Coordinates of C-alpha atoms and ligand atoms in Angstrom, one line a residue:
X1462 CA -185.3 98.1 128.7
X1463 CA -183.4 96.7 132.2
X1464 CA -179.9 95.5 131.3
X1465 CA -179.3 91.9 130.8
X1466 CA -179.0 89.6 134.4
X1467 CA -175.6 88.3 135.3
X1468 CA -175.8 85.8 136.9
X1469 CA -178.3 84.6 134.2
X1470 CA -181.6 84.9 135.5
X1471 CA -181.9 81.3 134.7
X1472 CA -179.7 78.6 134.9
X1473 CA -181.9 75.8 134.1
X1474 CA -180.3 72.8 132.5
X1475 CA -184.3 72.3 130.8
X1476 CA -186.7 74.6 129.9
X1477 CA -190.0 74.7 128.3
X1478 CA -191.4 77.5 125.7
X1479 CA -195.2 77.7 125.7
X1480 CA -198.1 78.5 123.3
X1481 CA -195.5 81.0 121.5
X1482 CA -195.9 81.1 117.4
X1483 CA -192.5 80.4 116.5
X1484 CA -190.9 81.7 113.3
X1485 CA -189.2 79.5 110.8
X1486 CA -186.7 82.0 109.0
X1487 CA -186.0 79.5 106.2
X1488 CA -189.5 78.9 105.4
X1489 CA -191.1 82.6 105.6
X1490 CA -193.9 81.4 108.4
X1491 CA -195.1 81.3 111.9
X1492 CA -196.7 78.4 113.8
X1493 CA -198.0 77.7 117.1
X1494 CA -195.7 75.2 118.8
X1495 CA -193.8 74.2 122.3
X1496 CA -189.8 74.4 122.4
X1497 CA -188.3 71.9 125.0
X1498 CA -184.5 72.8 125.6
X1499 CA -182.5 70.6 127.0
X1500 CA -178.8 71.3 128.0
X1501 CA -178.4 74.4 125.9
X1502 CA -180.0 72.7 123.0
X1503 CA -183.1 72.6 121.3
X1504 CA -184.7 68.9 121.5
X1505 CA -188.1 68.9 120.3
X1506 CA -190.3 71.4 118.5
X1507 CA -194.4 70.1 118.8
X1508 CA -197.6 70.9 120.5
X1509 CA -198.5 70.4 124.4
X1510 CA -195.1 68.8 125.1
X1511 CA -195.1 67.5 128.3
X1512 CA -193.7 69.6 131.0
X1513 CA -193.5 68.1 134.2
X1514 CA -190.2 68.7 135.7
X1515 CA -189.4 71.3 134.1
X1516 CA -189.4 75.0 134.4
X1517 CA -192.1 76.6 131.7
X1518 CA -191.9 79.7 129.9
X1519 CA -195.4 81.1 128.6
X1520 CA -195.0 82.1 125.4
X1521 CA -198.7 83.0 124.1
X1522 CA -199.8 85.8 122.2
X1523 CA -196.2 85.8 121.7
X1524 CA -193.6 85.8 118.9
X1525 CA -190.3 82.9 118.9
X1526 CA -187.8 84.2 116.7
X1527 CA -184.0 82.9 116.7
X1528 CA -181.3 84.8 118.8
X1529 CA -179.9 87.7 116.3
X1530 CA -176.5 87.5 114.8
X1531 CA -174.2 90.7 113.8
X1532 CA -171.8 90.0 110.8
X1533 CA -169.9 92.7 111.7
X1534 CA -169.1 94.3 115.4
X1535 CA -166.0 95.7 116.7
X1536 CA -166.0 94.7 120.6
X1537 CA -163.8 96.4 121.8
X1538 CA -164.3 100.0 119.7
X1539 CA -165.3 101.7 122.8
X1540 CA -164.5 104.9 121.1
X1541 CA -164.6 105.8 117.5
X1542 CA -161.1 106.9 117.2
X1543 CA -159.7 103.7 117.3
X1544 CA -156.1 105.6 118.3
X1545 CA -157.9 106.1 121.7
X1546 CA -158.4 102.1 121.9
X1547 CA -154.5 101.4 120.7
X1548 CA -153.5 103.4 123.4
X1549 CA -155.7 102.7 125.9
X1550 CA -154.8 99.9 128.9
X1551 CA -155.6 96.5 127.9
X1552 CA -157.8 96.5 131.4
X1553 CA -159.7 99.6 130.5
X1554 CA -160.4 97.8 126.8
X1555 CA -161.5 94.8 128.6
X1556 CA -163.7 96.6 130.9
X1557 CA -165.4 98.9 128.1
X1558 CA -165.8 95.4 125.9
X1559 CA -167.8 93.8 128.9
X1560 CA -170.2 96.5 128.7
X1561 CA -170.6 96.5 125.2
X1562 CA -171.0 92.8 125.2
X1563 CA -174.0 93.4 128.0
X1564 CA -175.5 95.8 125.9
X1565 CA -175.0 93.4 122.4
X1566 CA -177.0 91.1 124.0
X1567 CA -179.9 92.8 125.2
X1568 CA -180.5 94.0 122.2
X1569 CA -180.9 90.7 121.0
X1570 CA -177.5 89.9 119.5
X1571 CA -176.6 86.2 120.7
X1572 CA -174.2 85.8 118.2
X1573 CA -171.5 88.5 116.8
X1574 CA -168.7 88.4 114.5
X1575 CA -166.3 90.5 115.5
X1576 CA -164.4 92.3 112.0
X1577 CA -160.7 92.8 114.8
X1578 CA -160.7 93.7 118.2
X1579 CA -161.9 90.8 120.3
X1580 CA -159.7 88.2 121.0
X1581 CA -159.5 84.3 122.6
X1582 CA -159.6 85.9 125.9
X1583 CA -162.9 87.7 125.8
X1584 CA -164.3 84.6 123.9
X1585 CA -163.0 82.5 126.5
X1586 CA -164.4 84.5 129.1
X1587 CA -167.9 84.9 127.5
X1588 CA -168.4 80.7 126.7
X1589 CA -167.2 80.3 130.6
X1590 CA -170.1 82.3 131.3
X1591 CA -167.6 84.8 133.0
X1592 CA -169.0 87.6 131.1
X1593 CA -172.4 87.9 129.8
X1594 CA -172.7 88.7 126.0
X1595 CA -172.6 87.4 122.6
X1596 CA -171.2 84.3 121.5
X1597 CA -168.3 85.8 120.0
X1598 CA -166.4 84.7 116.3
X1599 CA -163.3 86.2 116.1
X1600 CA -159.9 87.3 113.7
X1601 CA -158.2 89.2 116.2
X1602 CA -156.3 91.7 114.4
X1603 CA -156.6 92.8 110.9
X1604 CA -153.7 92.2 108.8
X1605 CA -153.2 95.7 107.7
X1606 CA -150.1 97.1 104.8
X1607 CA -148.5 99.8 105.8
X1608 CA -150.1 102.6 105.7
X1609 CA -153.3 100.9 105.1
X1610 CA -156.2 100.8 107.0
X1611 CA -155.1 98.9 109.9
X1612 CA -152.2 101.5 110.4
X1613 CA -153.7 104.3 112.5
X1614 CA -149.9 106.3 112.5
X1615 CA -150.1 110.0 111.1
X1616 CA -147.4 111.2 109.2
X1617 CA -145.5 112.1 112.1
X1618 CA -145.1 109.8 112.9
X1619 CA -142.5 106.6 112.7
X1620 CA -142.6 104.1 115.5
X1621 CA -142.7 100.5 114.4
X1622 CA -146.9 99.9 115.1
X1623 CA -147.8 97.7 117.8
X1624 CA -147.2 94.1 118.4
X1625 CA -149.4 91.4 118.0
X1626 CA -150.2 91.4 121.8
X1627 CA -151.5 94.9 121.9
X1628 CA -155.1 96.1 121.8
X1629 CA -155.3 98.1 118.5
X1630 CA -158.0 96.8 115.2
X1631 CA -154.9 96.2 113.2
X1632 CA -151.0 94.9 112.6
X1633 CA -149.0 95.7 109.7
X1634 CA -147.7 92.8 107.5
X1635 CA -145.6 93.7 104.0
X1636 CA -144.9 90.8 101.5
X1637 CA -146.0 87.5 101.6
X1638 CA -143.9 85.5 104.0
X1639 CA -145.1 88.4 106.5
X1640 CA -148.6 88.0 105.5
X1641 CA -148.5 84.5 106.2
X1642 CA -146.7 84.6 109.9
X1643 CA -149.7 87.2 110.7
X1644 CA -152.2 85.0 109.0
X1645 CA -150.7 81.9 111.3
X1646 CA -150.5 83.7 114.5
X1647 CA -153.8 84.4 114.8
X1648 CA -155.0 81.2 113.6
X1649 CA -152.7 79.7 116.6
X1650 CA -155.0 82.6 118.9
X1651 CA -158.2 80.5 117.2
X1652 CA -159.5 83.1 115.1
X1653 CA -162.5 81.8 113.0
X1654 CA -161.7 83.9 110.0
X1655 CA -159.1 86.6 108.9
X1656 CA -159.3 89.7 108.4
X1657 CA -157.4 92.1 105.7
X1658 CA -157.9 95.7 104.7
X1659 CA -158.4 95.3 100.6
X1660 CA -158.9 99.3 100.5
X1661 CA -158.3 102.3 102.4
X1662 CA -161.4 103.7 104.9
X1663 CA -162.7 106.9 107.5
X1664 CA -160.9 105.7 110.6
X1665 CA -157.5 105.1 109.6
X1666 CA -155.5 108.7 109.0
X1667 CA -153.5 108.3 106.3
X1668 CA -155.3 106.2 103.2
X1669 CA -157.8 107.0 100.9
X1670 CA -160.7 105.3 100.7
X1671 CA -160.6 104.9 96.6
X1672 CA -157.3 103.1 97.2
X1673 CA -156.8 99.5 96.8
X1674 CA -154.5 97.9 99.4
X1675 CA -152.1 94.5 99.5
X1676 CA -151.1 93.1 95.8
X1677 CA -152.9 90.2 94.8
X1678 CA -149.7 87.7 95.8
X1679 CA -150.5 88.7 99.4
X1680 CA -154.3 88.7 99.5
X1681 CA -154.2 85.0 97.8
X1682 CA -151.6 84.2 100.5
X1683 CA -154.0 85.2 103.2
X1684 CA -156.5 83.1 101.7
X1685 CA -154.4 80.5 101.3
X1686 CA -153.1 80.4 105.0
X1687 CA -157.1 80.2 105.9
X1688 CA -158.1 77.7 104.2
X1689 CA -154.9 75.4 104.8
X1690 CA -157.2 75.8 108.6
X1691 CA -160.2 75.2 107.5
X1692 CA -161.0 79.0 107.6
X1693 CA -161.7 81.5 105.7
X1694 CA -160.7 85.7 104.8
X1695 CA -163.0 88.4 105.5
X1696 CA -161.6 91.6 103.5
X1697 CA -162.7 95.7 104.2
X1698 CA -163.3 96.8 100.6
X1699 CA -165.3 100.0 99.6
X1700 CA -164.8 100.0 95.7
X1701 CA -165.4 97.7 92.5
X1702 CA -162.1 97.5 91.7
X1703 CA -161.3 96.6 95.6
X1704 CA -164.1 94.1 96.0
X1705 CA -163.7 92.5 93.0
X1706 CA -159.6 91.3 93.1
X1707 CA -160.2 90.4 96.7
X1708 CA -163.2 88.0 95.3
X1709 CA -161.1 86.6 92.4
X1710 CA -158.2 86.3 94.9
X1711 CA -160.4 83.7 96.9
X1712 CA -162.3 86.1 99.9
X1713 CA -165.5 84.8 101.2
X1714 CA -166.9 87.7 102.8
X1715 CA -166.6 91.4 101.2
X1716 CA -167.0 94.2 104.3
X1717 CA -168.7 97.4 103.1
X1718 CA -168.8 97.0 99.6
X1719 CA -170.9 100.1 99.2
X1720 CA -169.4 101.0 95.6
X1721 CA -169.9 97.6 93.8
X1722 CA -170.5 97.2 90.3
X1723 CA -172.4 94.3 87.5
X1724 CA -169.1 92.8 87.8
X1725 CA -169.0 92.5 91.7
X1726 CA -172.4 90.9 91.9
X1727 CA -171.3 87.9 89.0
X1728 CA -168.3 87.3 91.1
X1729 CA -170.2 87.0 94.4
X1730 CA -172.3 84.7 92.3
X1731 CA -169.7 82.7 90.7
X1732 CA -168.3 81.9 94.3
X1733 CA -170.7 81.7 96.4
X1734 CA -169.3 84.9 98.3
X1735 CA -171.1 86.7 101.3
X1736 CA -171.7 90.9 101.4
X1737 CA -171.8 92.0 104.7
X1738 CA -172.8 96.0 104.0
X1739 CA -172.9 97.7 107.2
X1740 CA -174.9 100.5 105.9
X1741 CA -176.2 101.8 109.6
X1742 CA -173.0 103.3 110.1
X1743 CA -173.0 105.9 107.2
X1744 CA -177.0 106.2 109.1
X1745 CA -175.5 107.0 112.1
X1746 CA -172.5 109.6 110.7
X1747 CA -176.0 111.0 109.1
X1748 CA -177.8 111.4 112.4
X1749 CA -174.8 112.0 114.7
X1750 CA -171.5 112.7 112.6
X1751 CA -171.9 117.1 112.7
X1752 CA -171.6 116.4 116.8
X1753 CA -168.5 113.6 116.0
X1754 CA -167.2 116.9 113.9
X1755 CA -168.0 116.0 110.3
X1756 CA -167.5 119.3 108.1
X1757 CA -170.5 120.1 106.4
X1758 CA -168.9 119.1 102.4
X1759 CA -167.9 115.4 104.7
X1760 CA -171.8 114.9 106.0
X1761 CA -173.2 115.9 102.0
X1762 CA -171.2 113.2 101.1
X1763 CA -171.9 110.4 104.0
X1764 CA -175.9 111.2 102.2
X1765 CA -174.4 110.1 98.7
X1766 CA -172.7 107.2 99.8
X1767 CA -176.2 106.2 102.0
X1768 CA -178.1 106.2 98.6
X1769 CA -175.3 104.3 96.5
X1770 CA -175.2 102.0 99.3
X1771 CA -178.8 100.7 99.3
X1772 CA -178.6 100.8 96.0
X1773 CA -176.2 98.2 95.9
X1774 CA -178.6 96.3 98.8
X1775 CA -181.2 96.4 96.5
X1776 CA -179.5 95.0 93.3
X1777 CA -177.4 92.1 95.1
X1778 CA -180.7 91.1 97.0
X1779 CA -182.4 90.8 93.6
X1780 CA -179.6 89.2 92.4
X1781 CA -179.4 86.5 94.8
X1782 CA -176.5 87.4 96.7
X1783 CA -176.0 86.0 99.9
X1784 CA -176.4 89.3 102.5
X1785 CA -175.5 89.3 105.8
X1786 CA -176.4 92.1 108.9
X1787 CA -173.3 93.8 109.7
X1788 CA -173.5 97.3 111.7
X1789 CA -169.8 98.2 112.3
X1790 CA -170.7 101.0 114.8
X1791 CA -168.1 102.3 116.7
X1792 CA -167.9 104.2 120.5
X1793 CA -171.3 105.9 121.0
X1794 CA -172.9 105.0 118.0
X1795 CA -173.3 101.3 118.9
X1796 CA -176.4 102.4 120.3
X1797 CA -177.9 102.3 117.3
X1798 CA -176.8 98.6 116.0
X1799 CA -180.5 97.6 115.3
X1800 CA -181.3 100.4 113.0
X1801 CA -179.7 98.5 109.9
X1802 CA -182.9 96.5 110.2
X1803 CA -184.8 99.4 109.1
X1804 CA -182.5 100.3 106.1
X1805 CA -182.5 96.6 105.0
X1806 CA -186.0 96.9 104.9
X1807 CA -186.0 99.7 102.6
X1808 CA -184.6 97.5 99.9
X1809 CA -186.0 94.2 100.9
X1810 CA -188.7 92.0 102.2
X1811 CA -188.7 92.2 106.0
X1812 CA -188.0 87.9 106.0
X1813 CA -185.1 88.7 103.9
X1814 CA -183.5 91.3 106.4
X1815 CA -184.4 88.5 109.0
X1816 CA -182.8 86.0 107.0
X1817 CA -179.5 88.3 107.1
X1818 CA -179.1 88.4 110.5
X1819 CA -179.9 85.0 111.2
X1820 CA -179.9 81.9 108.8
X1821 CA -177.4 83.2 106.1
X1822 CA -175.2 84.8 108.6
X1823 CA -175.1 81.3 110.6
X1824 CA -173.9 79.9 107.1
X1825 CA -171.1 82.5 106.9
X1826 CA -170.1 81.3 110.6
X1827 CA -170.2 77.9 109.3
X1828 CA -173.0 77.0 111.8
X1829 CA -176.1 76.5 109.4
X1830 CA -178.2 74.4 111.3
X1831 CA -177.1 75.3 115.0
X1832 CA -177.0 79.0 115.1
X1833 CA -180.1 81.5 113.3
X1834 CA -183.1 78.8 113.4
X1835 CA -185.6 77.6 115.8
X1836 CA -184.7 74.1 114.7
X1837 CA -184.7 70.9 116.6
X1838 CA -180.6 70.3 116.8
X1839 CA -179.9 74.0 116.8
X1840 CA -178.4 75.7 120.1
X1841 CA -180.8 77.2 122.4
X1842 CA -180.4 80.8 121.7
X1843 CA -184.2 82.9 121.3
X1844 CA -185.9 85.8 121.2
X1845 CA -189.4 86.2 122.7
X1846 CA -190.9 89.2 121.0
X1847 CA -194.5 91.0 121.3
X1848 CA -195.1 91.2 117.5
X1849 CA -194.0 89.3 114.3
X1850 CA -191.3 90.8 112.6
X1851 CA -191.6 89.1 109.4
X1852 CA -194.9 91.3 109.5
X1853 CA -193.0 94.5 110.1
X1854 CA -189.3 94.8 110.5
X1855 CA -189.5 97.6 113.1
X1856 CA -190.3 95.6 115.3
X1857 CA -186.8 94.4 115.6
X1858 CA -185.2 97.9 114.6
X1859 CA -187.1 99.1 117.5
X1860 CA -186.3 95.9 119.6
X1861 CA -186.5 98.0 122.9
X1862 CA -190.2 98.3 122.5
X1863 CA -190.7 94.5 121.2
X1864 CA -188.2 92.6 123.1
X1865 CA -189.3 90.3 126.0
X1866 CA -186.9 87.7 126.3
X1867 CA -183.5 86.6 125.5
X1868 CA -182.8 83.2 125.8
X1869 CA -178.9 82.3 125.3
X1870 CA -178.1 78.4 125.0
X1871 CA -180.9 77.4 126.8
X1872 CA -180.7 80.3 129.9
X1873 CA -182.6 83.4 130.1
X1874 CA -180.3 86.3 130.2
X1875 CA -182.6 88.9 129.7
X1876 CA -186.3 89.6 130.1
X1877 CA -188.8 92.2 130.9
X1878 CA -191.3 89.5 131.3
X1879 CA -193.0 90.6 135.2
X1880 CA -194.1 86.5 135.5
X1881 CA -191.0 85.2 134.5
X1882 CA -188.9 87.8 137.0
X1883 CA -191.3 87.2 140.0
X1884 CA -191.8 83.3 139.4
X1885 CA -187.9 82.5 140.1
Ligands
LIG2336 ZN1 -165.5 97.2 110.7

């Protein structure tokens, strides 16, 4: 796979797809159709569209899926120890963060929601078309307690955590009124959504994961803070008990949730809630985590929580739950971000994992209708694939084989396609 072009290969202002079957996510099925783009946007959807004047695309014998969307990415985790990152220049973040964005993308990622990390400056950089990635949707930094998972001091160690402007995952609010000043600030930095750490984790030193973390006084304040803006909180929670007061305190997206019960599942139902599981990284900890120095008793258990994980897939998808792709890999490992396709389609119909990272992930966003169809009225952002993946979901876990095009608000940023690279 060549990386993606920037400049953008193309920088037509109207484009034409040809003769590609284009997949409808909502519906389940594949027709034979032309896409005329126009501006960034999709304009009409039909068969032998007239295209004089314009610069064509042939699209036979080939697959038109949307762009992808990741629930769940950290940006700028260029390392797994996200002390590394907190200490690290804020240049040498943003320079590691361009190259992950790069890489997002060509992997067919046109959308991401980053969980903390990126901020208004990378998103501003990426929609001037400074930077070639993702669309990004962004918190900034996780409201963390102390000692929680956003707070990534040992016990050494005593120094007041880093301010708001700094280029750690997390900063520490106590109480309410403190809750609500971090829940403002980055709502004055745009963030779409907010994040808080409702349970401990792995990355952060000094939490368990079994703990539950902010008392329900601060998690409503969050949520009330996000929804005085028209936005909503996104909460890291591993257990029942955590998942299930961060729901009843008003959450709309539960991160992980690998340990939920019969109870979680009602609630998600009951308010229309979003699970965003992010199993591929437990995968990965599997694969990779003896050479990241896991003990052997640690890498036994990553196994268990794997199982019990897709387990949980398997009986929110049956139970309606709205599920949403989320890989959460950090450093190295983002290598991998397409292999949650392939556990998601161990416990689902391969339309349904589809669905995840596309049309029910746009509706988390709070772009149904724009972003994660191929829609008349939606943005311009597409994959041109050599196979159907609601046929065989390896195809998009092993996008690197499949992918021929990425087309990003109407420009291609990324193709392998030898008559597309020679005819421009
Ligand atoms: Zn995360």
């Amino acid at each position: 796979m060549t990386a993606a072009a920037f400049p953008p290969t193309s920088g037509a202002a109207s484009l034409l797809i040809v003769g590609g079957a284009v997949l409808d996510v909502v519906a389940g099925t594949t027709r034979e159709a032309d896409i005329r783009i126009e501006d960034g946007w999709i304009v009409e959807i039909g068969t032998e569209l007239d295209h004089r004047g314009t610069e064509r695309i042939d699209a036979s014998g080939r697959v038109v899926v949307p762009g992808l969307i990741d629930g769940h990415v950290h940006l700028t985790a260029f390392s797994a120890d996200f002390r590394v990152v907190e200490s690290a220049a804020p240049s040498y973040v943003y320079a590691q963060s361009a190259r992950i964005m790069r890489e997002t993308l060509g992997r067919g990622f046109t959308t991401v929601r980053d969980l903390a990390g990126a901020d208004h400056g990378l998103a501003r950089a990426q929609k001037e078309g400074l930077l070639a990635g993702p669309r990004i949707f962004y918190c900034g930094h996780a409201l963390s307690q102390t000692g929680g998972h956003g707070d990534m001091r040992l016990p050494g160690e005593d120094h007041v955590p880093g301010s708001r402007g700094y280029c750690g995952i997390g900063t520490i609010a106590d109480g309410v009124d403190a809750v609500r000043t971090a829940a403002r600030d980055e709502i004055r930095k745009g963030a779409h959504h907010i994040k808080i750490m409702a349970s401990g984790g792995v990355s952060s030193p000094t939490d368990r994961i079994d703990s539950t973390q902010y008392s329900i006084e601060e998690l409503e304040a969050a949520v009330g803070e996000a929804e005085a803006a028209n936005r909503y909180v996104a909460a890291h929670a591993y257990t029942a008990r955590a998942v299930n007061r961060a729901l009843r305190a008003g959450v709309r997206s539960i991160e992980h949730g690998n340990l939920l019960d019969d109870e979680s599942i009602s609630l998600f139902l009951e308010r229309d809630a979003f699970l965003v599981p992010t199993l591929v990284t437990y995968w990965a900890l599997k694969e990779e985590g003896r050479e990241f120095g896991l003990t052997s008793d640690m890498w036994l258990k990553v196994d268990t929580v794997l199982e019990t994980g897709l387990e949980a897939i398997r009986r929110a998808h049956l139970a309606g739950v709205n599920l949403v792709y989320g890989s959460d890999l950090l450093g190295g490992m983002q290598r991998h971000q397409n292999e949650e396709f392939r556990l998601l389609g161990q416990v689902q119909p391969a339309i349904d994992a589809i669905r995840a990272a596309t049309v029910t992930a746009a509706e988390l966003l709070g772009c149904s209708g724009e972003l994660g169809v191929v829609d008349e009225g939606a943005r311009a952002d597409l994959l041109i694939l050599d196979a159907d993946p609601s046929l065989d979901i390896e195809v998009l876990a092993d996008i690197g084989e499949h992918l021929v095009s990425v087309i990003q608000g109407g420009r291609i940023v990324h193709t392998t396609d030898a008559a597309v690279q020679t005819s421009r």
